[in-house]
JSON list of C-alpha atoms in Angstrom, two decimals:
[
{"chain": "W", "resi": 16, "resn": "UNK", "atom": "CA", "xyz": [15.84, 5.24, -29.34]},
{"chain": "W", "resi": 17, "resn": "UNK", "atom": "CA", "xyz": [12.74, 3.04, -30.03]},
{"chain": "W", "resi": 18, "resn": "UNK", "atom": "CA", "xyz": [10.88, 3.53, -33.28]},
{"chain": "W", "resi": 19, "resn": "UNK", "atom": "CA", "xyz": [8.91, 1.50, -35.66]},
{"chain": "W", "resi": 20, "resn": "UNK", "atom": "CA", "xyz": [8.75, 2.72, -39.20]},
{"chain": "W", "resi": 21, "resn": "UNK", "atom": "CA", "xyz": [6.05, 1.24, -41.74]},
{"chain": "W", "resi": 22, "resn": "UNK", "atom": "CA", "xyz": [5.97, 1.45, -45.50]},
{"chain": "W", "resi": 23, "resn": "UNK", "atom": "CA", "xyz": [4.31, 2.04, -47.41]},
{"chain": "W", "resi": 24, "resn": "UNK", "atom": "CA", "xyz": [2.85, 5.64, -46.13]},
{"chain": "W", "resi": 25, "resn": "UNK", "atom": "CA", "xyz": [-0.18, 4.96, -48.30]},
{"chain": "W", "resi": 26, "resn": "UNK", "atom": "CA", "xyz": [-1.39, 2.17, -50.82]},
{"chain": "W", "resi": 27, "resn": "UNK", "atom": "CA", "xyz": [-3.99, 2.04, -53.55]},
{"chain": "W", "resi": 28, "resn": "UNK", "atom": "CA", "xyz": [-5.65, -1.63, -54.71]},
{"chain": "W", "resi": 29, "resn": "UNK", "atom": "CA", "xyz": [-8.13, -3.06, -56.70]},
{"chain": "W", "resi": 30, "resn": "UNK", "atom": "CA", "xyz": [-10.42, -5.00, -54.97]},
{"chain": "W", "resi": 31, "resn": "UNK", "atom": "CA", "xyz": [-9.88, -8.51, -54.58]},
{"chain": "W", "resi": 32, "resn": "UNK", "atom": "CA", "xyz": [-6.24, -8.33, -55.01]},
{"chain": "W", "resi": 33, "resn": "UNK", "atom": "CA", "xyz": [-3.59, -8.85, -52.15]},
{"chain": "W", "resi": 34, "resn": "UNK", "atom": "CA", "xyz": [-1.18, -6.81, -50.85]},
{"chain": "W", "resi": 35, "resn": "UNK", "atom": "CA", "xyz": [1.62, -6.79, -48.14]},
{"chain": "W", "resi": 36, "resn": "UNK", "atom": "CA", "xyz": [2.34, -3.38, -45.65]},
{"chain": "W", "resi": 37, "resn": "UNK", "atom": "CA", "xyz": [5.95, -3.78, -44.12]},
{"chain": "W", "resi": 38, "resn": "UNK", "atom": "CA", "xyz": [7.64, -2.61, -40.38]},
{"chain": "W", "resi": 39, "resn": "UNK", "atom": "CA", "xyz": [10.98, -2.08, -39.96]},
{"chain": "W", "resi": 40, "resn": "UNK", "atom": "CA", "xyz": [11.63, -1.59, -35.67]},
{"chain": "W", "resi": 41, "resn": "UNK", "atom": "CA", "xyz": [14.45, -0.96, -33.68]},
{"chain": "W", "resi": 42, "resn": "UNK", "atom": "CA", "xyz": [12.47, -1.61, -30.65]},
{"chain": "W", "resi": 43, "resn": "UNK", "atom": "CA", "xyz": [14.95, -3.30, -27.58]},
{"chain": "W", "resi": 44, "resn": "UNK", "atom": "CA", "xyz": [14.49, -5.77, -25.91]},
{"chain": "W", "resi": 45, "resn": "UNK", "atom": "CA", "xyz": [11.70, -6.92, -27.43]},
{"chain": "W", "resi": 46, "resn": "UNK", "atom": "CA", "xyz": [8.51, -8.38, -25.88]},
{"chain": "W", "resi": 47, "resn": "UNK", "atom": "CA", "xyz": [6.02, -8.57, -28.63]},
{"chain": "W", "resi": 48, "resn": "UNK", "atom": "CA", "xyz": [4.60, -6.71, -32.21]},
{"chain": "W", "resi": 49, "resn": "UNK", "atom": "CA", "xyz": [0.84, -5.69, -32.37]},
{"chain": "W", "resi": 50, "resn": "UNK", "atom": "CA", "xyz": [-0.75, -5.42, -35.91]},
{"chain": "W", "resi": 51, "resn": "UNK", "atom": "CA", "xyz": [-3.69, -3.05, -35.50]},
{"chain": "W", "resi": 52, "resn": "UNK", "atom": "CA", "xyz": [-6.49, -2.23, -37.78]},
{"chain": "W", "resi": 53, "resn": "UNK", "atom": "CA", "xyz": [-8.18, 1.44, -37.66]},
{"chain": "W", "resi": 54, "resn": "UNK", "atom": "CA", "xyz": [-10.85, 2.55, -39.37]},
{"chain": "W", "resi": 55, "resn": "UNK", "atom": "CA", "xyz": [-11.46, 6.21, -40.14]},
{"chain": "W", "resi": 56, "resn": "UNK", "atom": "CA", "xyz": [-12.72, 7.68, -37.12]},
{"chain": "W", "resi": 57, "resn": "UNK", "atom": "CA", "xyz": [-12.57, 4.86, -34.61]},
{"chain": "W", "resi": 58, "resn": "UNK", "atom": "CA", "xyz": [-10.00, 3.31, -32.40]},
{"chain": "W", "resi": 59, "resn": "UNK", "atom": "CA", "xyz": [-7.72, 0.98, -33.18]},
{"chain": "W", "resi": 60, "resn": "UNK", "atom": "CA", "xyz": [-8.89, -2.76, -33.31]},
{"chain": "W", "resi": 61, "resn": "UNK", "atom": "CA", "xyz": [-6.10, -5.78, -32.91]},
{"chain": "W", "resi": 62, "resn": "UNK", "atom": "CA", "xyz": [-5.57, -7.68, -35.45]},
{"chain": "W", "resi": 63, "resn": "UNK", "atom": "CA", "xyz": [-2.45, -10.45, -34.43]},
{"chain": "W", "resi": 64, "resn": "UNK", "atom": "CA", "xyz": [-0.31, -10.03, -31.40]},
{"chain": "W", "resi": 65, "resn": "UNK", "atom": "CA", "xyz": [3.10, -12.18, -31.86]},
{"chain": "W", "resi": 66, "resn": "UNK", "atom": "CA", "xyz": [5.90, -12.84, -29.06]},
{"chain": "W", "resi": 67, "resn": "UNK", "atom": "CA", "xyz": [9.44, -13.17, -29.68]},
{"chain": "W", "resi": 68, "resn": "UNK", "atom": "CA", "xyz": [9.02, -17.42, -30.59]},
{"chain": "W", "resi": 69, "resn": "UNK", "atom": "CA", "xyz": [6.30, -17.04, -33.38]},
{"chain": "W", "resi": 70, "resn": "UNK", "atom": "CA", "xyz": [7.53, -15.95, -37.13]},
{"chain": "W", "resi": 71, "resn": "UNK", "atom": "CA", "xyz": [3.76, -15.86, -38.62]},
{"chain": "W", "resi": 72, "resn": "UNK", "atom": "CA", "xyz": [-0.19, -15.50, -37.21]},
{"chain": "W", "resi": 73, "resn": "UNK", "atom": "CA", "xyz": [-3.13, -15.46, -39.01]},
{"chain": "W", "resi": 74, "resn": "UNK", "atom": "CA", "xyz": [-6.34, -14.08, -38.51]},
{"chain": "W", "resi": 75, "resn": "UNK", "atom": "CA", "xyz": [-8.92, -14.60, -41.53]},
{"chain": "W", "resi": 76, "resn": "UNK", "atom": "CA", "xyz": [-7.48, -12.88, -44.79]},
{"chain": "W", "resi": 77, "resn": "UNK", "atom": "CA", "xyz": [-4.78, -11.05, -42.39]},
{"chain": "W", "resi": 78, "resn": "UNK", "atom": "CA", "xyz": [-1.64, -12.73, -42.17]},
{"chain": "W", "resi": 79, "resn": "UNK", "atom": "CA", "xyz": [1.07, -11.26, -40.33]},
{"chain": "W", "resi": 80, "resn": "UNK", "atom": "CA", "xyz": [5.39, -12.75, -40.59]},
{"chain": "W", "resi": 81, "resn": "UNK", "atom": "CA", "xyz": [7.77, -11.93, -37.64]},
{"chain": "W", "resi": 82, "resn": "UNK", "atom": "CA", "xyz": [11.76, -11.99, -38.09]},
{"chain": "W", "resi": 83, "resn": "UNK", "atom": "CA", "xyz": [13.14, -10.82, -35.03]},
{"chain": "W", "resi": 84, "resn": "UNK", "atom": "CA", "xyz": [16.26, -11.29, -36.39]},
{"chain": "W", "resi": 85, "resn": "UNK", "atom": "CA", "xyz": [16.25, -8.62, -38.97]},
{"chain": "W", "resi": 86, "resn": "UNK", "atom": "CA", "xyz": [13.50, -6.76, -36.95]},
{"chain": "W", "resi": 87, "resn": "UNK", "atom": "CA", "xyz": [10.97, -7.00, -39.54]},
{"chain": "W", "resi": 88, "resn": "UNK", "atom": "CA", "xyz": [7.58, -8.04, -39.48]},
{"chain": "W", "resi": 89, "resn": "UNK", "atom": "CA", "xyz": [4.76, -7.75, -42.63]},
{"chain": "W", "resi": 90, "resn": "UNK", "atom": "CA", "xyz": [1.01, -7.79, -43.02]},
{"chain": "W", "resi": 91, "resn": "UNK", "atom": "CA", "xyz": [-0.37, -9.47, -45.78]},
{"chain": "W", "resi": 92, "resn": "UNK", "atom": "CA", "xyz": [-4.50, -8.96, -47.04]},
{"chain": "W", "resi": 93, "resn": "UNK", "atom": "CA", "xyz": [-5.97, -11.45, -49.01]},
{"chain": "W", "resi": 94, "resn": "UNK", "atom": "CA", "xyz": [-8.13, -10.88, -51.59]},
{"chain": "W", "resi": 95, "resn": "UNK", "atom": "CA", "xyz": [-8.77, -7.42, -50.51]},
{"chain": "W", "resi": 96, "resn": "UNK", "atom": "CA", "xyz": [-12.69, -6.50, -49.96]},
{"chain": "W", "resi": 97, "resn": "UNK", "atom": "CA", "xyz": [-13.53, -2.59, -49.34]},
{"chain": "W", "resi": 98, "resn": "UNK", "atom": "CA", "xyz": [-13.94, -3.01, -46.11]},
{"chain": "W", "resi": 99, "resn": "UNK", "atom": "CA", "xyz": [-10.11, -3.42, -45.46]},
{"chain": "W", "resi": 100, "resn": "UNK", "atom": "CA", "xyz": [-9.84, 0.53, -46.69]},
{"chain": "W", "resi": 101, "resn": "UNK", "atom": "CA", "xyz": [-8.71, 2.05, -43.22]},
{"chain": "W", "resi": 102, "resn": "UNK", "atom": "CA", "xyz": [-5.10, 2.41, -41.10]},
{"chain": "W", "resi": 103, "resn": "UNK", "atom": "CA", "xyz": [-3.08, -0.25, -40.62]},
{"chain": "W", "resi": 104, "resn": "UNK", "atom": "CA", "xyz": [-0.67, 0.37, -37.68]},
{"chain": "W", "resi": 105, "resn": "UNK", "atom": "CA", "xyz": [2.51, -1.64, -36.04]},
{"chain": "W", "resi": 106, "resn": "UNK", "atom": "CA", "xyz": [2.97, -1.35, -32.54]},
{"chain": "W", "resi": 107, "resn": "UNK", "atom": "CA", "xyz": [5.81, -2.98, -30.84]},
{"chain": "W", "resi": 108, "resn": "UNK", "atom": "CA", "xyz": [6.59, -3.47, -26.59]},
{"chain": "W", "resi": 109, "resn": "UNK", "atom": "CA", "xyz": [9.57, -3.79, -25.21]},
{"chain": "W", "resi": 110, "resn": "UNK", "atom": "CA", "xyz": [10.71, -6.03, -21.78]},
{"chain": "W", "resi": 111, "resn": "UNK", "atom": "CA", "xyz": [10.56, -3.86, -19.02]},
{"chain": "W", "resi": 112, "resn": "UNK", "atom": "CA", "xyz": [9.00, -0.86, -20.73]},
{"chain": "W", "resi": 113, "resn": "UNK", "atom": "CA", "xyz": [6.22, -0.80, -18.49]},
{"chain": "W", "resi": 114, "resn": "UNK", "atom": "CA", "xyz": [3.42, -0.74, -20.91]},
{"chain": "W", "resi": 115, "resn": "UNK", "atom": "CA", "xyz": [5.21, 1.22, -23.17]},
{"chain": "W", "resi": 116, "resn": "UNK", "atom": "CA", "xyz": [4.55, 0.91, -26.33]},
{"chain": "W", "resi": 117, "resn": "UNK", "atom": "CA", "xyz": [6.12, 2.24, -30.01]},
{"chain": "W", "resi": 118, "resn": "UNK", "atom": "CA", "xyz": [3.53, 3.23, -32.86]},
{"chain": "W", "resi": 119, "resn": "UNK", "atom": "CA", "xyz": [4.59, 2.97, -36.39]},
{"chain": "W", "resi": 120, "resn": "UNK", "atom": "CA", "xyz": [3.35, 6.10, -38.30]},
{"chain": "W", "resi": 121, "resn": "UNK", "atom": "CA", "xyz": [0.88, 3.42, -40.44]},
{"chain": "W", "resi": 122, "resn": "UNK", "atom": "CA", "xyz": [-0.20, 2.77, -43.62]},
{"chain": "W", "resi": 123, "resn": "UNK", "atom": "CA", "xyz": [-3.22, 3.91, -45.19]},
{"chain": "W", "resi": 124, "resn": "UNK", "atom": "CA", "xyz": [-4.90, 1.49, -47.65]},
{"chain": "W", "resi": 125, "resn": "UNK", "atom": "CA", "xyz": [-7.58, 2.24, -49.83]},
{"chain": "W", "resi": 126, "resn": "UNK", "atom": "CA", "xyz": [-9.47, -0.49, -51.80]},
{"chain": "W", "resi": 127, "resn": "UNK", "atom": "CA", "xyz": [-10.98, 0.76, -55.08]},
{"chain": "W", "resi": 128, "resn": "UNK", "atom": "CA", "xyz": [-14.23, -1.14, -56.56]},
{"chain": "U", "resi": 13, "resn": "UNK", "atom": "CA", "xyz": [-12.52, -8.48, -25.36]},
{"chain": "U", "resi": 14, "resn": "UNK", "atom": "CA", "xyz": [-13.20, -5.55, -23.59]},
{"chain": "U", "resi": 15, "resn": "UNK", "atom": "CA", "xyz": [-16.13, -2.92, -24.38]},
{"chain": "U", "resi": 16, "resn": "UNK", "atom": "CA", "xyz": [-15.19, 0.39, -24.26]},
{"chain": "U", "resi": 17, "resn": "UNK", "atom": "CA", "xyz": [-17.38, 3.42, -24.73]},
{"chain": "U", "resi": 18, "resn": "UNK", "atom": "CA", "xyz": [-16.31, 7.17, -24.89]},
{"chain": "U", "resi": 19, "resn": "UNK", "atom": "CA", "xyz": [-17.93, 10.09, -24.40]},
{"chain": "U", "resi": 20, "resn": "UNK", "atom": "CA", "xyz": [-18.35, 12.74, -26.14]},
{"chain": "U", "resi": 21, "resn": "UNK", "atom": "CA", "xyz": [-17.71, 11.05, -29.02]},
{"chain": "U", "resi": 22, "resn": "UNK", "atom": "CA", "xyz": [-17.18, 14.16, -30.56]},
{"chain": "U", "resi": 23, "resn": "UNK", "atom": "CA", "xyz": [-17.21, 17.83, -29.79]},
{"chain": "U", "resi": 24, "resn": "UNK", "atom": "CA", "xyz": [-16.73, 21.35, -31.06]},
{"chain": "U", "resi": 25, "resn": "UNK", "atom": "CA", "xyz": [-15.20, 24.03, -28.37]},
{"chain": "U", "resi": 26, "resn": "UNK", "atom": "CA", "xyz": [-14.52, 27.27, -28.17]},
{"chain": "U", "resi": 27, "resn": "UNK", "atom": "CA", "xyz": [-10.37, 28.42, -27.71]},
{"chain": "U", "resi": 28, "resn": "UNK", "atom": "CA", "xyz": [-9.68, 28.43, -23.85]},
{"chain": "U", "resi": 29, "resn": "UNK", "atom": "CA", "xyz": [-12.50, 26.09, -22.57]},
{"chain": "U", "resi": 30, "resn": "UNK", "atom": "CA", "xyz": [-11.73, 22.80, -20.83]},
{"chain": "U", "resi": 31, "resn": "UNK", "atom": "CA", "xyz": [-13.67, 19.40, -22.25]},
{"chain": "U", "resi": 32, "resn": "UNK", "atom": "CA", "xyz": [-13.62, 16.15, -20.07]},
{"chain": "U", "resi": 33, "resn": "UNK", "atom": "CA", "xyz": [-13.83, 13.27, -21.63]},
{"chain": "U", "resi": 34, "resn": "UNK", "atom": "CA", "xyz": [-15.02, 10.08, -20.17]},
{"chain": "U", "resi": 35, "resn": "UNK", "atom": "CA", "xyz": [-14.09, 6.31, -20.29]},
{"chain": "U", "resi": 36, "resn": "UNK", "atom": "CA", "xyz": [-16.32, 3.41, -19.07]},
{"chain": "U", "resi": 37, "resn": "UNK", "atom": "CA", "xyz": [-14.61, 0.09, -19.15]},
{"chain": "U", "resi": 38, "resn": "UNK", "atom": "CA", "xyz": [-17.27, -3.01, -18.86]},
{"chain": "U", "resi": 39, "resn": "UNK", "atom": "CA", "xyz": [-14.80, -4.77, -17.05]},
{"chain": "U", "resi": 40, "resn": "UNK", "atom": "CA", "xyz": [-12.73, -4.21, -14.11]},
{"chain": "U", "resi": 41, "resn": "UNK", "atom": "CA", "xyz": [-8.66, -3.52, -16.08]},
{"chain": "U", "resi": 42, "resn": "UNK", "atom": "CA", "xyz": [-5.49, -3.19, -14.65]},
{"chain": "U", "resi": 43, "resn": "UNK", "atom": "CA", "xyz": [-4.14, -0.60, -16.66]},
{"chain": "U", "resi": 44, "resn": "UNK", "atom": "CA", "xyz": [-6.03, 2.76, -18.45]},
{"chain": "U", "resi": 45, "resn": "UNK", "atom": "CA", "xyz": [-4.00, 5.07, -20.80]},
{"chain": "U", "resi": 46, "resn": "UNK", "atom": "CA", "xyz": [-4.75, 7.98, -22.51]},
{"chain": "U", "resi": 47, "resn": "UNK", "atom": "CA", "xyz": [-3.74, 8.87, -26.07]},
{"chain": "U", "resi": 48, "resn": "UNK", "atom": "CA", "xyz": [-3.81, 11.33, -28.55]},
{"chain": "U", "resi": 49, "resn": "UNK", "atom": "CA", "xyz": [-4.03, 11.32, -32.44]},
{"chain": "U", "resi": 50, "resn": "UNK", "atom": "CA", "xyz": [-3.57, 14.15, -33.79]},
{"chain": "U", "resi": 51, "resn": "UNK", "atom": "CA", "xyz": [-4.44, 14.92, -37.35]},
{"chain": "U", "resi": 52, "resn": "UNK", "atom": "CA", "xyz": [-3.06, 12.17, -39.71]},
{"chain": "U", "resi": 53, "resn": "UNK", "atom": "CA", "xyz": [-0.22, 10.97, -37.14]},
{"chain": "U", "resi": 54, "resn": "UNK", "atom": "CA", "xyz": [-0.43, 8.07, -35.38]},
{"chain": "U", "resi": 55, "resn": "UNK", "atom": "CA", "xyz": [-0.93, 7.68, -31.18]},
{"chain": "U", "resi": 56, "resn": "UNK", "atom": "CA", "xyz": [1.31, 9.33, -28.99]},
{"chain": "U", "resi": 57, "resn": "UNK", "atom": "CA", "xyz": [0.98, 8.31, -25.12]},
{"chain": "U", "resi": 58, "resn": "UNK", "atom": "CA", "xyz": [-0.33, 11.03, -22.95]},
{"chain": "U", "resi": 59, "resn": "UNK", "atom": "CA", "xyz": [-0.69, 9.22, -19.65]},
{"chain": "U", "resi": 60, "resn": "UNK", "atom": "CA", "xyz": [-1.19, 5.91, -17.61]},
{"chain": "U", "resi": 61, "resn": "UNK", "atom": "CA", "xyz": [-3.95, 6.93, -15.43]},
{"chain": "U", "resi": 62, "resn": "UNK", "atom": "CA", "xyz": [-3.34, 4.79, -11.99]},
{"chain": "U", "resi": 63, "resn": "UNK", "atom": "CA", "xyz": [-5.97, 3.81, -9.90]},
{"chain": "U", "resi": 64, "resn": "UNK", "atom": "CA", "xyz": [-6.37, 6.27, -6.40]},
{"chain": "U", "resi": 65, "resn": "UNK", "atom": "CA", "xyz": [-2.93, 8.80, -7.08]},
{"chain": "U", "resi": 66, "resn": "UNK", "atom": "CA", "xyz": [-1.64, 10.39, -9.43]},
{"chain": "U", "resi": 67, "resn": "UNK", "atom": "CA", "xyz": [-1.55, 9.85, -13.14]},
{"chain": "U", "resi": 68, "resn": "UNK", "atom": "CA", "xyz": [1.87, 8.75, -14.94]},
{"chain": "U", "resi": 69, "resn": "UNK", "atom": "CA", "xyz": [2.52, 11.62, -17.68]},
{"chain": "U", "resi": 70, "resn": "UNK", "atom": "CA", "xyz": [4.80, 10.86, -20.46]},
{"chain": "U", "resi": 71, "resn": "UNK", "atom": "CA", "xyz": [7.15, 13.45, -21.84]},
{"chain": "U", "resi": 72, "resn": "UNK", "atom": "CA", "xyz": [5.73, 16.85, -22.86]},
{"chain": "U", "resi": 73, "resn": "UNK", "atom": "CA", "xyz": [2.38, 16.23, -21.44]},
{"chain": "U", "resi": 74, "resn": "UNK", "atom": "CA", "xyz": [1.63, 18.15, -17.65]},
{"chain": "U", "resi": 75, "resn": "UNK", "atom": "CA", "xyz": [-1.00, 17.66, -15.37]},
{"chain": "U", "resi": 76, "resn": "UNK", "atom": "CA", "xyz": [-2.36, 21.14, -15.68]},
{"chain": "U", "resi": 77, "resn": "UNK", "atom": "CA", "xyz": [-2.78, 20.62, -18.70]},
{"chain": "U", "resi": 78, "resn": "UNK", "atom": "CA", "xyz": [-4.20, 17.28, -18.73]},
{"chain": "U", "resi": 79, "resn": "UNK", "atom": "CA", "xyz": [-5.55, 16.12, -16.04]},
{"chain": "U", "resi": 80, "resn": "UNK", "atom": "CA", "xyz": [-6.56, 13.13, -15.31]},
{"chain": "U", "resi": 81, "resn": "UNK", "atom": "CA", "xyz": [-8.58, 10.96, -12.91]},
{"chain": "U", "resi": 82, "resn": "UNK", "atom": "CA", "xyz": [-9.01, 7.55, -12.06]},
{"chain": "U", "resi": 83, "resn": "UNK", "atom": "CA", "xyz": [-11.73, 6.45, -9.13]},
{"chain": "U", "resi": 84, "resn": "UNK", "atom": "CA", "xyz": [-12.00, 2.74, -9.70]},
{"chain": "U", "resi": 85, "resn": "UNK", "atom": "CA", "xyz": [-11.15, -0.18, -11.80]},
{"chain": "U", "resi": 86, "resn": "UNK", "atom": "CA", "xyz": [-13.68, 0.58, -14.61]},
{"chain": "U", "resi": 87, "resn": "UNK", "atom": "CA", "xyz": [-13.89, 4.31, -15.67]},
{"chain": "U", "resi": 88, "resn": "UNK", "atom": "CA", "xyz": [-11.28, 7.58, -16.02]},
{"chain": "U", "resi": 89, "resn": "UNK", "atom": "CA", "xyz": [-11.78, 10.69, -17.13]},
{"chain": "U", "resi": 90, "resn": "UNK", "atom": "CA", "xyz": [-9.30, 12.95, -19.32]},
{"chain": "U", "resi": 91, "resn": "UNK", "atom": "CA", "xyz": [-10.10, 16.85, -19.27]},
{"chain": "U", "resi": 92, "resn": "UNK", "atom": "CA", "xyz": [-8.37, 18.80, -21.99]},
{"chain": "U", "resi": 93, "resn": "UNK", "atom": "CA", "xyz": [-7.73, 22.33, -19.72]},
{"chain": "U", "resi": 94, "resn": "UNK", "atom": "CA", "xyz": [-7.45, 25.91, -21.42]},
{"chain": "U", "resi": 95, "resn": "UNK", "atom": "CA", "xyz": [-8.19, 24.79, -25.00]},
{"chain": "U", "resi": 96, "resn": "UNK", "atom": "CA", "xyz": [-6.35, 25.64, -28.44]},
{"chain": "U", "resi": 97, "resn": "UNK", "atom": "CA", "xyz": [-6.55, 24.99, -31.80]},
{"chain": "U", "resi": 98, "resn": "UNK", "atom": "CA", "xyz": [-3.63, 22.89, -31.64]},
{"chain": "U", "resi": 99, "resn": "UNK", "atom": "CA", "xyz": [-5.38, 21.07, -29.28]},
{"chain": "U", "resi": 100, "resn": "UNK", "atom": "CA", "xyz": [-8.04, 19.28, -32.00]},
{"chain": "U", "resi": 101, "resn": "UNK", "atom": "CA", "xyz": [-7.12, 15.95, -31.76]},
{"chain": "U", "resi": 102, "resn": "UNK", "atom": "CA", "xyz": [-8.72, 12.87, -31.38]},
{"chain": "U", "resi": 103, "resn": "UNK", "atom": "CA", "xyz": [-8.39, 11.22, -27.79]},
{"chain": "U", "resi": 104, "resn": "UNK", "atom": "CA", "xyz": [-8.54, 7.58, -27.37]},
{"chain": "U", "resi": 105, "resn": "UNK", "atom": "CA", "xyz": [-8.72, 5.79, -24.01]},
{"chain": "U", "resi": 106, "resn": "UNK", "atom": "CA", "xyz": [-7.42, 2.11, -23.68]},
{"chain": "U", "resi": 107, "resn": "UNK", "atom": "CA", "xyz": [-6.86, -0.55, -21.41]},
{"chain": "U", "resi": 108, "resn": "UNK", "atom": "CA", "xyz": [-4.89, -4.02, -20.86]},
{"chain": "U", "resi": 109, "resn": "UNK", "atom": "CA", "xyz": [-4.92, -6.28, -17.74]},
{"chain": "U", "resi": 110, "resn": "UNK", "atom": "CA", "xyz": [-8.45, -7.49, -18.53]},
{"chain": "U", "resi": 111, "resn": "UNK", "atom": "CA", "xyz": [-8.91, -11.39, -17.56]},
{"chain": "U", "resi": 112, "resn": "UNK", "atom": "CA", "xyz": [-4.72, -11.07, -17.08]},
{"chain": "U", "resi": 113, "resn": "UNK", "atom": "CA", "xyz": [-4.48, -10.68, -20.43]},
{"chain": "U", "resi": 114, "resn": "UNK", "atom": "CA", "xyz": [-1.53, -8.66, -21.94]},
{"chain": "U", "resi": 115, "resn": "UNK", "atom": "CA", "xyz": [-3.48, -7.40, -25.42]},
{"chain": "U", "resi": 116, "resn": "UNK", "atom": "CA", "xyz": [-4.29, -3.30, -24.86]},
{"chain": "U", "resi": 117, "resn": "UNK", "atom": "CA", "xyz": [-8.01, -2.77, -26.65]},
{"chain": "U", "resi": 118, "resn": "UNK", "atom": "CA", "xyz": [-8.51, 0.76, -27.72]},
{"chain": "U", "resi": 119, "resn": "UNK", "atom": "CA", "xyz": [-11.94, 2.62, -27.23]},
{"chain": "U", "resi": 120, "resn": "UNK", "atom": "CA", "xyz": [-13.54, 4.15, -29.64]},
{"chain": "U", "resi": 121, "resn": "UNK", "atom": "CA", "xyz": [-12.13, 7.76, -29.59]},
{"chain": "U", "resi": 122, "resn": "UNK", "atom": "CA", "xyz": [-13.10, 11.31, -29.10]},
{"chain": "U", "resi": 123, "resn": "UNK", "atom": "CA", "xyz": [-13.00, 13.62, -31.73]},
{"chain": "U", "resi": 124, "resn": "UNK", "atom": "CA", "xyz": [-12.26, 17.67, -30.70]},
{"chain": "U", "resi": 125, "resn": "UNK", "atom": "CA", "xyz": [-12.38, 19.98, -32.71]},
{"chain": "U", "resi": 126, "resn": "UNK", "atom": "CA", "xyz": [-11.56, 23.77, -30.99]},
{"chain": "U", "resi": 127, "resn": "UNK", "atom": "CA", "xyz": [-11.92, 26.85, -32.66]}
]
């Protein structure tokens, strides 16, 4: 069975700091491994897409690392600003799913002043 | 990107009404789904609505219950039929296919709440 499990479930930080969110998948065969950002109350928003071939992608202070060898991938937030309190959520596709896709449960971060 | 705009964005109903909600794509997609979040979970996929037949329903989700349409390339509707509690929920609408792109964009959600 697919899945795609995240950890932490929820994460505290000081502003400015950095932190890293981690997903584990079992997700077979696998096409690609979505990184979304949602804030509370609004859909999800994309943050890096990455295919089988690419082991890291950044976008700004987000920087997301792919192993598809141990099926793991990780989010890192540079110095954290308290706009990055919200949902952060994995999503994985596999090859001829369709357009199926597997949502990790997410992790919640909250960035404290 | 795509824009994507919901409505309602939010509503309160009463136990055994029906609510449909509406998505307007500004570009013509090849694929719509439907979602749900339900309180503090993450999505779960209702349905791929298809263009001119039949939505796609994914496990444990029924037409009757959910049913959906889809009359062009730009715009679907979900209506949430015979209401419940356990019904509250948000309901998100997204899309993929736009300029042959593979990336899915989300919409910006519809909060229900049902007494």
């Amino acid at each position: 069975k697919n899945q795609v499990e995240q950890s932490p479930q929820s994460l505290i930080i000081l502003e400015g700091k950095n932190c890293t969110l981690q997903c584990n998948y079992t997700v077979s065969p696998f096409s690609n491994l979505r990184w979304y950002k949602q804030d509370t109350g609004r859909g999800p928003v994309s943050l890096t897409i990455m295919t089988f071939s690419e082991n890291t992608k950044s976008n700004g202070r987000y920087t997301a690392t792919l192993d598809a060898d141990t099926k793991q991938s990780s989010l890192h937030i540079t110095a954290s600003q308290l706009s990055d309190s919200a949902s952060y959520i994995c999503v994985v596709s596999a090859q001829n799913a369709g357009n199926m896709l597997t949502f990790g449960g997410g992790t919640r971060l909250m960035v404290k002043p | 990107s795509a824009v994507i705009s919901q409505k309602p964005s939010r509503d309160i109903c009463q136990r055994g009404t029906s609510l449909t909600i509406q998505c307007q794509v500004d570009s013509q997609v090849t694929m719509m789904f439907w979602y749900r979040q339900q309180p503090g979970q993450s999505l779960t996929l209702i349905a791929t609505a298809n263009q001119g037949s039949e939505a796609t329903y994914e496990s444990g989700f029924v037409i009757d219950k959910f049913p959906i349409s889809r009359p062009n390339l730009t715009f679907s509707t979900l209506t949430v039929s015979n209401m419940s509690p356990e019904d509250s929920s948000i309901y998100l609408c997204s899309v993929q296919g736009l300029a042959g792109s593979n990336e899915q964009f989300f919409g910006p959600g519809t909060r229900l709440t049902v007494l």
